[in-house]
XYZ file of C-alpha atoms in Angstrom:
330
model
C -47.487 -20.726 12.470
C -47.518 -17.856 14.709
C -44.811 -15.015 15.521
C -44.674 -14.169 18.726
C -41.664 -11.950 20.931
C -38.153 -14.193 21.856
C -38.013 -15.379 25.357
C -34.495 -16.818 26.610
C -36.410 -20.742 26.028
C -36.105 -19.878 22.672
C -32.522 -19.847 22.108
C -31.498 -23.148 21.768
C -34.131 -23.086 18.419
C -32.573 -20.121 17.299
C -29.190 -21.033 17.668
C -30.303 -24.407 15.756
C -31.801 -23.408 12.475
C -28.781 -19.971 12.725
C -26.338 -22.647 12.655
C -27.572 -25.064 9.968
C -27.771 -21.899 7.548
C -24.359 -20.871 8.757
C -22.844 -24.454 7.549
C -24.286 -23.969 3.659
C -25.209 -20.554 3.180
C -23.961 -17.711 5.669
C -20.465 -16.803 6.191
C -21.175 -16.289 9.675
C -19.802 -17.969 12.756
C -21.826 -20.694 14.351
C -23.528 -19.690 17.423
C -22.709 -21.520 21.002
C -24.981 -21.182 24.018
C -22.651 -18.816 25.707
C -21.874 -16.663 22.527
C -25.646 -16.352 21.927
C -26.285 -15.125 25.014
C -23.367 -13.023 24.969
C -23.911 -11.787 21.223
C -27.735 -10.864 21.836
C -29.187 -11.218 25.715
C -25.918 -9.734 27.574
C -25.661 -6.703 25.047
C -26.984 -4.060 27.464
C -28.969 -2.386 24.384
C -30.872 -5.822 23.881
C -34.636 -5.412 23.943
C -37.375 -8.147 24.088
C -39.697 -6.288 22.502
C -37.978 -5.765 19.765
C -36.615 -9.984 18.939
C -39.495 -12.011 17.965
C -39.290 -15.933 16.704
C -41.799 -17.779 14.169
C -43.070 -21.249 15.648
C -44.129 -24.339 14.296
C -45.949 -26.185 17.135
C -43.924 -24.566 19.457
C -40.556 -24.809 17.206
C -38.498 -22.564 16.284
C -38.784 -22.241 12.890
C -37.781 -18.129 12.712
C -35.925 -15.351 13.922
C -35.551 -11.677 13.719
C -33.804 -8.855 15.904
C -34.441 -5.055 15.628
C -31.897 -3.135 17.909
C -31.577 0.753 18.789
C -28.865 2.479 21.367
C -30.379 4.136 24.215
C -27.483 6.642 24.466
C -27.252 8.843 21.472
C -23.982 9.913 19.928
C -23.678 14.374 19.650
C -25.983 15.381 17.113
C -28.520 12.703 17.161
C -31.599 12.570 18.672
C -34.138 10.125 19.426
C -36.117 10.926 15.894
C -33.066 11.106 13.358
C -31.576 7.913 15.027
C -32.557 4.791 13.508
C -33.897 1.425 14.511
C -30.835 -1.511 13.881
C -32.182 -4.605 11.725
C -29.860 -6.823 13.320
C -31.223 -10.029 11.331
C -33.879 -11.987 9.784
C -33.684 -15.879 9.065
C -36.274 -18.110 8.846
C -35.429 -22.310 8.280
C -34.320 -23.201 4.554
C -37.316 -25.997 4.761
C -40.085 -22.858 5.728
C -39.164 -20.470 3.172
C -41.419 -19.096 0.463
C -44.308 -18.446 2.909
C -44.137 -15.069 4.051
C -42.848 -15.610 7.667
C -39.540 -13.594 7.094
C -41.634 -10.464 6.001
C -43.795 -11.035 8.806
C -40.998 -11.143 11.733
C -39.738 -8.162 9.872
C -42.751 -6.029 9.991
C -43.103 -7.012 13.566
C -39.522 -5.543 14.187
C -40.894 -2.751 12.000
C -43.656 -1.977 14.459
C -41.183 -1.983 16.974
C -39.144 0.530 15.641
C -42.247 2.552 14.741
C -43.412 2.112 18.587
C -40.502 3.488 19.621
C -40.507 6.427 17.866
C -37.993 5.386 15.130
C -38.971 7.050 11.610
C -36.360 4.318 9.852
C -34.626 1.032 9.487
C -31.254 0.831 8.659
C -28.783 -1.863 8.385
C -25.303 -1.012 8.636
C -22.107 -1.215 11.017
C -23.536 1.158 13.662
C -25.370 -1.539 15.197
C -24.912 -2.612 18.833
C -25.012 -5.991 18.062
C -21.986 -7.272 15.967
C -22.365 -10.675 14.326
C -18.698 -12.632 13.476
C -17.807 -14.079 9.919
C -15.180 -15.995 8.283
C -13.264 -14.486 5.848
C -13.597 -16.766 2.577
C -10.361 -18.670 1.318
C -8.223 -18.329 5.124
C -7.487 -21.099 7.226
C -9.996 -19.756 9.907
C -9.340 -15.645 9.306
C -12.249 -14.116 11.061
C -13.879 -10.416 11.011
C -16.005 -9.426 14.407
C -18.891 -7.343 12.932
C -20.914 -7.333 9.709
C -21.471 -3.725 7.555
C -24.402 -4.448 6.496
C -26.153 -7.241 4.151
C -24.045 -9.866 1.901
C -24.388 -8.835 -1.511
C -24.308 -12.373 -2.562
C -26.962 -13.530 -0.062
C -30.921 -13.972 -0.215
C -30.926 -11.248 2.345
C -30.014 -8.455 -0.335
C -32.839 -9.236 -2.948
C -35.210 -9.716 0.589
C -34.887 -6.149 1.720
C -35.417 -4.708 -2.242
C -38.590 -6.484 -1.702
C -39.632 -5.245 1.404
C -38.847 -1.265 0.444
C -35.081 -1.169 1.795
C -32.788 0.451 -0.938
C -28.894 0.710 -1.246
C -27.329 3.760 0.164
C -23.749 2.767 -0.387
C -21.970 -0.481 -0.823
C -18.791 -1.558 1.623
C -16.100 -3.792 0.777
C -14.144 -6.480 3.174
C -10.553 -6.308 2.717
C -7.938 -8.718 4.151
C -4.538 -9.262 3.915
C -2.001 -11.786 6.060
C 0.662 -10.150 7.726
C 2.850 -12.985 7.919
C 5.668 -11.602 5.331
C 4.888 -8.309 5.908
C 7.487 -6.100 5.399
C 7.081 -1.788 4.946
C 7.853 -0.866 1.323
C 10.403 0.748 0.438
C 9.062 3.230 -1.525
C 6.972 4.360 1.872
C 10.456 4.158 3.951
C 11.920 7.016 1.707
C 8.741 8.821 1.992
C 8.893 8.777 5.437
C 12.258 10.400 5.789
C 10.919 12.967 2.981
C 8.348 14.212 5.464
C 10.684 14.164 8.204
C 12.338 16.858 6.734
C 8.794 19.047 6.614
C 8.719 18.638 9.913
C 5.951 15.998 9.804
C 7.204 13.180 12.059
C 5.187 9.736 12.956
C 4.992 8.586 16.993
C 2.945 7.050 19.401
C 0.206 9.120 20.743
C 1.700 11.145 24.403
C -0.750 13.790 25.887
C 2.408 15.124 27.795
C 3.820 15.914 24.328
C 1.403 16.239 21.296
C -1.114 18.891 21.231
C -4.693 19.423 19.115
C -6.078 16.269 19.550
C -9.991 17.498 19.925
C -9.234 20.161 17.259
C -8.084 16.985 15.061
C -11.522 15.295 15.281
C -13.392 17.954 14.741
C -11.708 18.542 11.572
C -12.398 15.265 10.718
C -16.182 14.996 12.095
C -15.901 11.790 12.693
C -17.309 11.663 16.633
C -17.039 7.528 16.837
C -13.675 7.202 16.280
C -13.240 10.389 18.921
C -14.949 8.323 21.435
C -13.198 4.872 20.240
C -9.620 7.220 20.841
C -10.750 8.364 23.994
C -12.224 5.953 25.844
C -8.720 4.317 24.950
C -6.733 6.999 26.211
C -8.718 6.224 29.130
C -7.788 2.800 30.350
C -5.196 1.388 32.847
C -3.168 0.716 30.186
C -3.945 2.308 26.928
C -3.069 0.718 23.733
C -0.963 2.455 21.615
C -2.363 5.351 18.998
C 0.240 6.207 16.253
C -0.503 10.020 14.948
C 1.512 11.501 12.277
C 2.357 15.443 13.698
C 3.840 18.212 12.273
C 5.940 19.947 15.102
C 3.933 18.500 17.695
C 0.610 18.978 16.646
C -1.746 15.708 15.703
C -2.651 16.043 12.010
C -3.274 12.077 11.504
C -4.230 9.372 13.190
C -4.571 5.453 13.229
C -5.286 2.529 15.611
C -5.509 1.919 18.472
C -2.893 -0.842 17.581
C -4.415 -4.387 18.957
C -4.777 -7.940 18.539
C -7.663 -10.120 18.873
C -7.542 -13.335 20.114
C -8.550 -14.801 16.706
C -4.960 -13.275 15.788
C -6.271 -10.265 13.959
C -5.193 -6.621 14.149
C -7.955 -3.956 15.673
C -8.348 -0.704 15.240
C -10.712 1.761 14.857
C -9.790 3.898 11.837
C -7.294 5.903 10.063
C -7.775 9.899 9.367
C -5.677 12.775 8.075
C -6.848 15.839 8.467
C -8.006 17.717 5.298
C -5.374 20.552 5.520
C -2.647 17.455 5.256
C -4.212 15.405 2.802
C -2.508 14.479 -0.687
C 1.294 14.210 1.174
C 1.035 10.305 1.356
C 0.589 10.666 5.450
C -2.566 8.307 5.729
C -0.455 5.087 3.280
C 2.787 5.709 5.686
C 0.222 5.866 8.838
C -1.455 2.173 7.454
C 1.979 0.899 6.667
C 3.680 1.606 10.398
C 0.054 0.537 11.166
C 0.961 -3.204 9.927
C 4.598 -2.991 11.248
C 3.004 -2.441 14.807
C 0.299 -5.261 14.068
C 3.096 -7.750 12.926
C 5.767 -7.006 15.963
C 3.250 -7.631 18.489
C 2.155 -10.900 17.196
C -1.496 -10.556 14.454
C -1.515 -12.632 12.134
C -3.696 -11.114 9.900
C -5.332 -7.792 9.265
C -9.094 -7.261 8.001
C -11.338 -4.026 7.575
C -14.294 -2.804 4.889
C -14.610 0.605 3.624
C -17.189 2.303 1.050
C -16.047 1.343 -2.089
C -16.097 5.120 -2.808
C -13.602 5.931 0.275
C -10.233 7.276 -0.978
C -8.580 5.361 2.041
C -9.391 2.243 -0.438
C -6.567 3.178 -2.660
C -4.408 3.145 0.663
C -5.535 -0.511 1.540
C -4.962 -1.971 -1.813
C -1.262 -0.431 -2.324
C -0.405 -2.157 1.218
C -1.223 -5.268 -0.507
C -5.040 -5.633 0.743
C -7.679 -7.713 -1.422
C -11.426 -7.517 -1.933
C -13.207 -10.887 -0.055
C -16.534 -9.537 0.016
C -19.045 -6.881 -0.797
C -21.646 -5.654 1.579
C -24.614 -3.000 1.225
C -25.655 -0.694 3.458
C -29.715 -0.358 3.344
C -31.994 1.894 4.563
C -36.589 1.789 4.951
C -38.126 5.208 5.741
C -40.771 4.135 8.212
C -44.553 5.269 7.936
């Protein structure tokens, strides 16, 4: 057996023993020629150096990807950013012998190389890896939080000096009889009369945007908003404002083709919190998702995350529990 770094020959091995684990044992979405190479080798942060394979007499008999962004978001730098562990699977028949620790201390190195001084794995990762939400016809989610509680993954990372820094739920719920409570309806009037009214996003009319975000700190879902805002034709935000100014957020509103609702996050900002804004900004949230045609709606959140309570009254449920892990590198 020897490890040695992936080259593109390689994929049609990898996709092999990613797929045979995928029809007994993962949750994730099989893997196609085209949606490996768009998944991993089209990702523009993709890096050679840091994807190695175990062989077997020149077979593919492992696989592990360690992933970092070149462009850092405000307030990171090259040494508090970490290195991504995408993933690390070896074939069920060559388990036992040490080759997943071994591809993983090679993407280790990597890291290490590179100046990382830790591992993480968790939903900032450039590389986003499908699954299928348990008990739906077909009900997908495009990105992973972190590692499957309920897999051999989790126990394989306490091993290898990863611990827990917070555990993430997936949440789902089918919009297909969706209709907006009516206890929310009568809370929306309620505010009306505050002077807190609910809209779609208009940079002609709503003001303190920027100050919004900064309130929030929360500089990924002012990028997510703004790269929006700068499209041909942007989807629609809805904010919740109090005469004019934003003071809550959520989408973009979306739809996948899978059928599912995207967005990028709900916020209120602190000085508005406790008024019920952020459950009437999810409800109008699932209206907008159900008018324009999603089927379903799916999301995780730290099982500590007040939003949670939101999710559940609007009829979400648990599906699955992730962890988000974390290596300090030596």
């Amino acid at each position: 057996m020897e490890i040695v770094e992936f080259e593109d020959r390689y994929s049609d091995g990898v996709i092999e023993i990613w797929n045979k684990s995928c029809e007994n044992e993962m949750p994730y979405k099989p893997f196609t020629k085209e949606s490996f190479q768009q998944t991993f080798l089209a990702n523009p942060e993709f890096d050679y150096k840091g994807t190695f394979v175990a062989l077997e007499n020149d077979k593919v008999i492992g696989f592990a990807n360690g992933i970092f962004p070149r462009k850092l978001m405000p307030g990171e730098s090259a040494e508090n950013a970490p290195g991504y562990v995408t993933f690390v699977i070896v074939d069920q028949q060559f388990r036992g012998k040490g080759i997943g620790a071994q591809l993983l201390s090679r993407v280790e190195k990597f890291f290490m190389d590179s100046g990382k001084h830790f591992a993480a794995i968790l939903f900032f990762n450039p590389i986003s890896l499908s699954w299928y939400i348990p008990g739906t016809d077909g009900h997908d989610h495009p990105c992973s939080p972190g590692v499957d509680l309920g897999s051999e993954a989790f126990p394989f990372f306490i091993r290898h000096g990863y611990f827990l820094t917070t555990a993430e739920n997936s949440m789902h719920l089918d919009l297909t009889n969706y209709e907006i409570p009516q206890k929310t309806a009568k809370k929306i009037e309620s505010l009306k009369k505050d002077g807190i009214t609910f809209e779609y996003y208009d940079s002609k009319k709503h003001t303190g945007l920027d100050e919004f975000f900064d309130h929030l700190g929360n500089e990924y879902w002012r990028k997510d908003i703004n790269d929006n805002m700068k499209r041909e034709n942007p989807r629609p935000v809805i904010i919740a404002c109090d005469k004019g100014k934003v003071c809550g957020f959520t989408g973009p509103v979306d739809k996948e083709e899978s059928g599912r609702g995207w967005f990028a996050g709900i916020g209120v900002d602190p000085a508005y919190e406790g008024k019920g804004i952020g459950t009437v900004l999810f409800t109008l949230l699932m209206k907008n998702f159900k008018e324009i045609g999603v089927k379903f709606s799916s999301l995780y959140t730290g099982i500590e995350n007040p939003a949670r309570k939101i999710y559940l009254r609007t009829g979400f449920q648990v599906v699955k529990q992730w962890g988000i892990m974390r290596k300090e590198l030596q």
